[in-house]
Short mmCIF file of C-alpha atoms in Angstrom, two decimals:
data_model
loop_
_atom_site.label_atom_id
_atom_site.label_comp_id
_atom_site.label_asym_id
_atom_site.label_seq_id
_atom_site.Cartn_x
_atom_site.Cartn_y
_atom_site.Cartn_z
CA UNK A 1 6.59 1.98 2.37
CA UNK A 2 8.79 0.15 4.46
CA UNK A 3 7.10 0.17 7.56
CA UNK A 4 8.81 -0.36 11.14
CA UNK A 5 12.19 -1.60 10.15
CA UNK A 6 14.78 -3.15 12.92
CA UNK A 7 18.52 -3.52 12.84
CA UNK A 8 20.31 -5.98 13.67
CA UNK A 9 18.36 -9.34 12.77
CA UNK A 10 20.59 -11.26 15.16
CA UNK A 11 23.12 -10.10 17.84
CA UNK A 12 25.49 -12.08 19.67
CA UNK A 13 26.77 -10.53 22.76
CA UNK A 14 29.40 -11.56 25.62
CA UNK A 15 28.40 -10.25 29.17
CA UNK A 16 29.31 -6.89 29.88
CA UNK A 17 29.82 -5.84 26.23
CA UNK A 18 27.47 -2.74 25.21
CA UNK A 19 24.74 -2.17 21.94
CA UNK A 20 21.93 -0.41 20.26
CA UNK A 21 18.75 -1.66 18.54
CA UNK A 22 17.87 0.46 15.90
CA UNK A 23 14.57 1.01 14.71
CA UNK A 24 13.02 3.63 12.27
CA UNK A 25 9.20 3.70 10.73
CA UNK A 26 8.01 5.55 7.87
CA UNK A 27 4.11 6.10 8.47
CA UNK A 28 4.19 9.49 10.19
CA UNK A 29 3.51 7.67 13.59
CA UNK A 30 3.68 9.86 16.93
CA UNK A 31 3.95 6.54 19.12
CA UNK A 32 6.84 4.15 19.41
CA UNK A 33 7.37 1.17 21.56
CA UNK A 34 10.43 -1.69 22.41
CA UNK A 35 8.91 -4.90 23.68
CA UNK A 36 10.84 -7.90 24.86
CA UNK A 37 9.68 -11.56 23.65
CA UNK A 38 11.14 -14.73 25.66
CA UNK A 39 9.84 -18.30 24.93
CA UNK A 40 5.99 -18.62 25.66
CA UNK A 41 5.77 -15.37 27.22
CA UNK A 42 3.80 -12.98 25.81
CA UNK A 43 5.02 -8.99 24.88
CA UNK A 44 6.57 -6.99 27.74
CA UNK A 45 6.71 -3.20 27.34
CA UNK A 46 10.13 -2.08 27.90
CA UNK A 47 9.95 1.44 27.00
CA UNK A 48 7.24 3.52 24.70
CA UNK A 49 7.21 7.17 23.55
CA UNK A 50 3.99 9.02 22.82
CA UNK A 51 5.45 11.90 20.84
CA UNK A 52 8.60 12.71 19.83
CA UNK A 53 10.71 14.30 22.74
CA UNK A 54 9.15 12.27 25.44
CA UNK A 55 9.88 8.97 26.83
CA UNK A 56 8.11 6.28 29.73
CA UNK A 57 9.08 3.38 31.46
CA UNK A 58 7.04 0.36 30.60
CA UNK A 59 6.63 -2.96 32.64
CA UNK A 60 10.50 -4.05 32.72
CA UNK A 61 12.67 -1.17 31.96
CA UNK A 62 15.37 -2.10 33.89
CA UNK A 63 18.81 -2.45 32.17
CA UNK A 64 18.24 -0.72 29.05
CA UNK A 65 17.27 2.74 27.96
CA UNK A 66 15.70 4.45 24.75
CA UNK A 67 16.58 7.38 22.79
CA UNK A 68 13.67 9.21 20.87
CA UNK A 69 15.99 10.60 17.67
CA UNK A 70 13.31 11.98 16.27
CA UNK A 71 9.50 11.46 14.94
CA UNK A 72 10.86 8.17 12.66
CA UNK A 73 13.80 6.80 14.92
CA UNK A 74 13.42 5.36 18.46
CA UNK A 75 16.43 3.46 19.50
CA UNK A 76 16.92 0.67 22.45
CA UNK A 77 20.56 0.53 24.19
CA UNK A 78 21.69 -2.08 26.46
CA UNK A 79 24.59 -0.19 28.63
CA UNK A 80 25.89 -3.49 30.10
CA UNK A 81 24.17 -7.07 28.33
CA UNK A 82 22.99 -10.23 30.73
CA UNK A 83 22.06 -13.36 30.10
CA UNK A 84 18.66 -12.09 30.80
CA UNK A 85 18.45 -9.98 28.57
CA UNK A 86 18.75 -12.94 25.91
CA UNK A 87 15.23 -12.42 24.41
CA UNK A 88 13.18 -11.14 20.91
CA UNK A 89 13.37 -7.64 20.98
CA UNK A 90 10.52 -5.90 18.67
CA UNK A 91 9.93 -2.15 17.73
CA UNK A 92 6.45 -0.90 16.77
CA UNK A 93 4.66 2.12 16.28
CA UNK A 94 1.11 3.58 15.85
CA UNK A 95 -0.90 6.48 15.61
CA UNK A 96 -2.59 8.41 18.25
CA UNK A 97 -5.66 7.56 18.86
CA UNK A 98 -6.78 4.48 20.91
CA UNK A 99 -8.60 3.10 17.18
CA UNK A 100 -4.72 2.95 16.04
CA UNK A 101 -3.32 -0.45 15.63
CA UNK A 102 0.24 -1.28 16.53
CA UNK A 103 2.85 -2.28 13.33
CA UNK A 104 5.48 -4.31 14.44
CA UNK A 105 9.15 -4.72 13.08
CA UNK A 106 10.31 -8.26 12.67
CA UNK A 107 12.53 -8.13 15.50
CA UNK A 108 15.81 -8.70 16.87
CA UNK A 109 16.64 -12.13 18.23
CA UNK A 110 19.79 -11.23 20.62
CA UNK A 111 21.57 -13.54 22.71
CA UNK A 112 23.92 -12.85 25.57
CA UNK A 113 26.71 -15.54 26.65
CA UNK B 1 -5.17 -7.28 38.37
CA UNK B 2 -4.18 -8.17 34.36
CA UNK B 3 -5.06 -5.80 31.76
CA UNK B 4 -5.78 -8.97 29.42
CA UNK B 5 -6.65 -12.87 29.96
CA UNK B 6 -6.11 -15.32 27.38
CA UNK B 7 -7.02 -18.90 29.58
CA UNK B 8 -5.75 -21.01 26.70
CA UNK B 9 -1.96 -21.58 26.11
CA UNK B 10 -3.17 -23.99 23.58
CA UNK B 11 -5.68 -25.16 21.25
CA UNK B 12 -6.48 -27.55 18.80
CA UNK B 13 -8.54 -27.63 15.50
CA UNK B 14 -9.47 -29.73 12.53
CA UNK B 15 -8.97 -28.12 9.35
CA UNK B 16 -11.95 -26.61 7.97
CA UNK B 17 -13.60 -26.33 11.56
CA UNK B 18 -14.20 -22.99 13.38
CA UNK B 19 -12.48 -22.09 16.56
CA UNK B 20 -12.94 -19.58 19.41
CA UNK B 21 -10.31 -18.13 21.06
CA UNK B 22 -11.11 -16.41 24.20
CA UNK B 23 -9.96 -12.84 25.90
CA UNK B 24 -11.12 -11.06 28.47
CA UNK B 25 -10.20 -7.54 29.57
CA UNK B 26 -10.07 -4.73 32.21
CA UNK B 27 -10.85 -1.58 32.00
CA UNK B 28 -12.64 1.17 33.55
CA UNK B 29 -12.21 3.89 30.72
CA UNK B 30 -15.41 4.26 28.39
CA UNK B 31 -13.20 4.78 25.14
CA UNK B 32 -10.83 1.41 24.54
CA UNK B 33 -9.53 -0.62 21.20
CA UNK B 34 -9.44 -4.29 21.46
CA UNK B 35 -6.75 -6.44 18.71
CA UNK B 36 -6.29 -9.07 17.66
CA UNK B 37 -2.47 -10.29 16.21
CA UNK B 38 -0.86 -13.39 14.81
CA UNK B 39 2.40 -14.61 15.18
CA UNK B 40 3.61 -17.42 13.30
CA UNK B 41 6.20 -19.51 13.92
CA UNK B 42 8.29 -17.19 11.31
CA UNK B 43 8.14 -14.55 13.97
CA UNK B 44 6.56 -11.72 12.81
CA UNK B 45 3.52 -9.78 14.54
CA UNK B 46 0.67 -9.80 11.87
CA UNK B 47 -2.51 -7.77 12.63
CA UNK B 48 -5.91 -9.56 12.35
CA UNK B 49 -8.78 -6.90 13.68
CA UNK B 50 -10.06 -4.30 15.41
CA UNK B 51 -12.65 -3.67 17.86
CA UNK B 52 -13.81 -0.35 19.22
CA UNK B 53 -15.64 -0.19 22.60
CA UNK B 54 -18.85 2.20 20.89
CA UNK B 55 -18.91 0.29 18.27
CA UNK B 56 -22.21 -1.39 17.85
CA UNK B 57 -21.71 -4.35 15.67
CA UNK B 58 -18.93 -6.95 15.68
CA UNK B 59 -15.77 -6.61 13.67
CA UNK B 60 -15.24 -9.06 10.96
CA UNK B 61 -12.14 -9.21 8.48
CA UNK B 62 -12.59 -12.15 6.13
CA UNK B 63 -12.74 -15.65 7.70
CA UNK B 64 -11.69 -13.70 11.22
CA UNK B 65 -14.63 -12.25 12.91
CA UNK B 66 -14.62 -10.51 16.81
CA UNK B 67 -17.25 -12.16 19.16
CA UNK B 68 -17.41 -8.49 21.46
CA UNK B 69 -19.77 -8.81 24.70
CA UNK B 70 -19.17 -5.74 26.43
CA UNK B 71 -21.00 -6.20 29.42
CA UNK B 72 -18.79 -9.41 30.16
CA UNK B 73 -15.58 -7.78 29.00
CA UNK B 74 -15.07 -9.97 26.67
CA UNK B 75 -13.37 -10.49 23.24
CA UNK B 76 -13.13 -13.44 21.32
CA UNK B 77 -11.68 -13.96 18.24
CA UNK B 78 -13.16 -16.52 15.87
CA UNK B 79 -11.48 -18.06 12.77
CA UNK B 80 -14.01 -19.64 10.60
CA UNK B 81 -12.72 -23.02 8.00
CA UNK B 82 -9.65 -23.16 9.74
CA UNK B 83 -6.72 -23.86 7.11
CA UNK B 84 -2.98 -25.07 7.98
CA UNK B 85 -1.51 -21.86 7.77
CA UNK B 86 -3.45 -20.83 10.63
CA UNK B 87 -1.65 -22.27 13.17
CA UNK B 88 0.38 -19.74 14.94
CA UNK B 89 0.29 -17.77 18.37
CA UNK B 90 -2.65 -15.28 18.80
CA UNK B 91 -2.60 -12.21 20.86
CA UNK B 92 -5.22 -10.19 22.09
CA UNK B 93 -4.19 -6.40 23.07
CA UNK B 94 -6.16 -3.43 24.54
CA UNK B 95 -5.25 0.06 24.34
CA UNK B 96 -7.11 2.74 26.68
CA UNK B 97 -8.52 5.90 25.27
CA UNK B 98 -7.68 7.88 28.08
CA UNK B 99 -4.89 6.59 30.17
CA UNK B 100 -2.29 6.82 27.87
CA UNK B 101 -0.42 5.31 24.70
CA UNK B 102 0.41 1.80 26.07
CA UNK B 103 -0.99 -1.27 24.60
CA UNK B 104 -1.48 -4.22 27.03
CA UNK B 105 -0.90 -7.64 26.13
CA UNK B 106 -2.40 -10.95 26.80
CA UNK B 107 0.24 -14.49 27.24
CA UNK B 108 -1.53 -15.15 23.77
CA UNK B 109 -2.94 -18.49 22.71
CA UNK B 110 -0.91 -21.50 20.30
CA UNK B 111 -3.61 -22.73 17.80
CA UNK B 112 -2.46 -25.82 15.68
CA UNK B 113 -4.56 -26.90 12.96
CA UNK B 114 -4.67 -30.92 12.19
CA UNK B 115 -4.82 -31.96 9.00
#
């Protein structure tokens, strides 16, 4: 098993320019998430998906948006990149039930210039 | 109001010592899951344990045990014989039974262990 895996690693963007995080699990999970990680911050939400089909808005959506493929792919797409966005981006996923523990990818270190 | 409270951006062991790290929470649904995660300096997002709010007796998971008072919201991890490789960022999450599929996050805590 693989687990939540995230592509790229690292991503260097200019301003302006356009990309998608890519992240796929393989444990049969109905929940996804994208969280954003800057420096001594903890996890912001971004966007989650319960099921397949459905997306929500977390705590700072703004900028980006998400793309539920299907049950193992859940994909993050900045439109238009800012220097704010220059953060740790990481994809996880869990079961249903409020028991279920999150599994994390090892994330996406993107900068913006 | 915040979801989660973690009151210490940092603490300090010795090796070998015990340490608490503190978390509070909110919540006014009956069914809730309280975590624990470590993040080391490598980056990753490591689970540590789980708590359930019916369950009756603390969770332990080797040298990590959960310190759950559910009257006072609280959930405390402790790390028993602390060893080097311990140091790292800990985060304590909640996720509601029956509000939803969100986890909430606390600022987490930096633990360095001294040699």
């Amino acid at each position: 098993n693989a687990g939540v895996t995230q592509t790229p690693k690292f991503q260097v963007l200019k301003t302006g320019q356009s990309m998608t995080l890519q992240c796929a699990q393989d444990m049969n999970h109905n929940s996804m998430y994208w969280y954003r990680q800057d420096p001594g911050m903890g996890l912001r939400l971004i966007y989650y998906s319960a099921s397949e089909g459905t997306t929500d808005k977390g705590e700072v959506p703004n900028g980006y948006n998400v793309s539920r493929l299907n049950k193992r792919e859940f994909s993050l797409r900045l439109e238009s990149a800012a220097p704010s966005q220059t953060s740790v981006y990481f994809c996880a996923s869990s079961g249903l039930y409020y028991r279920n523990e999150q599994f994390f990818g090892p994330g996406t270190r993107l900068t913006v210039l | 109001a915040q979801k989660i409270t973690q009151t210490q951006p940092g603490m300090f062991v010795q090796e070998k010592e015990a340490v608490t790290l503190d978390c509070t929470y909110d919540t006014s649904d009956p069914s809730y899951g309280l975590f624990w995660y470590k993040q080391p300096s490598s980056g990753e997002m490591i689970f540590l344990i789980y708590q359930g709010s019916y369950d009756q007796q603390n969770a332990t998971e080797g040298r990590y045990s959960l310190n759950f008072q559910k009257a006072r919201k609280s959930a405390n991890l402790v790390i028993s014989a602390s060893q080097l490789g311990d140091s790292a960022m800990y985060f304590c999450a909640m996720r509601e039974g029956n509000t939803g599929n969100q986890f909430y996050f606390g600022t987490g805590t930096s633990l360095t262990v001294i040699p």
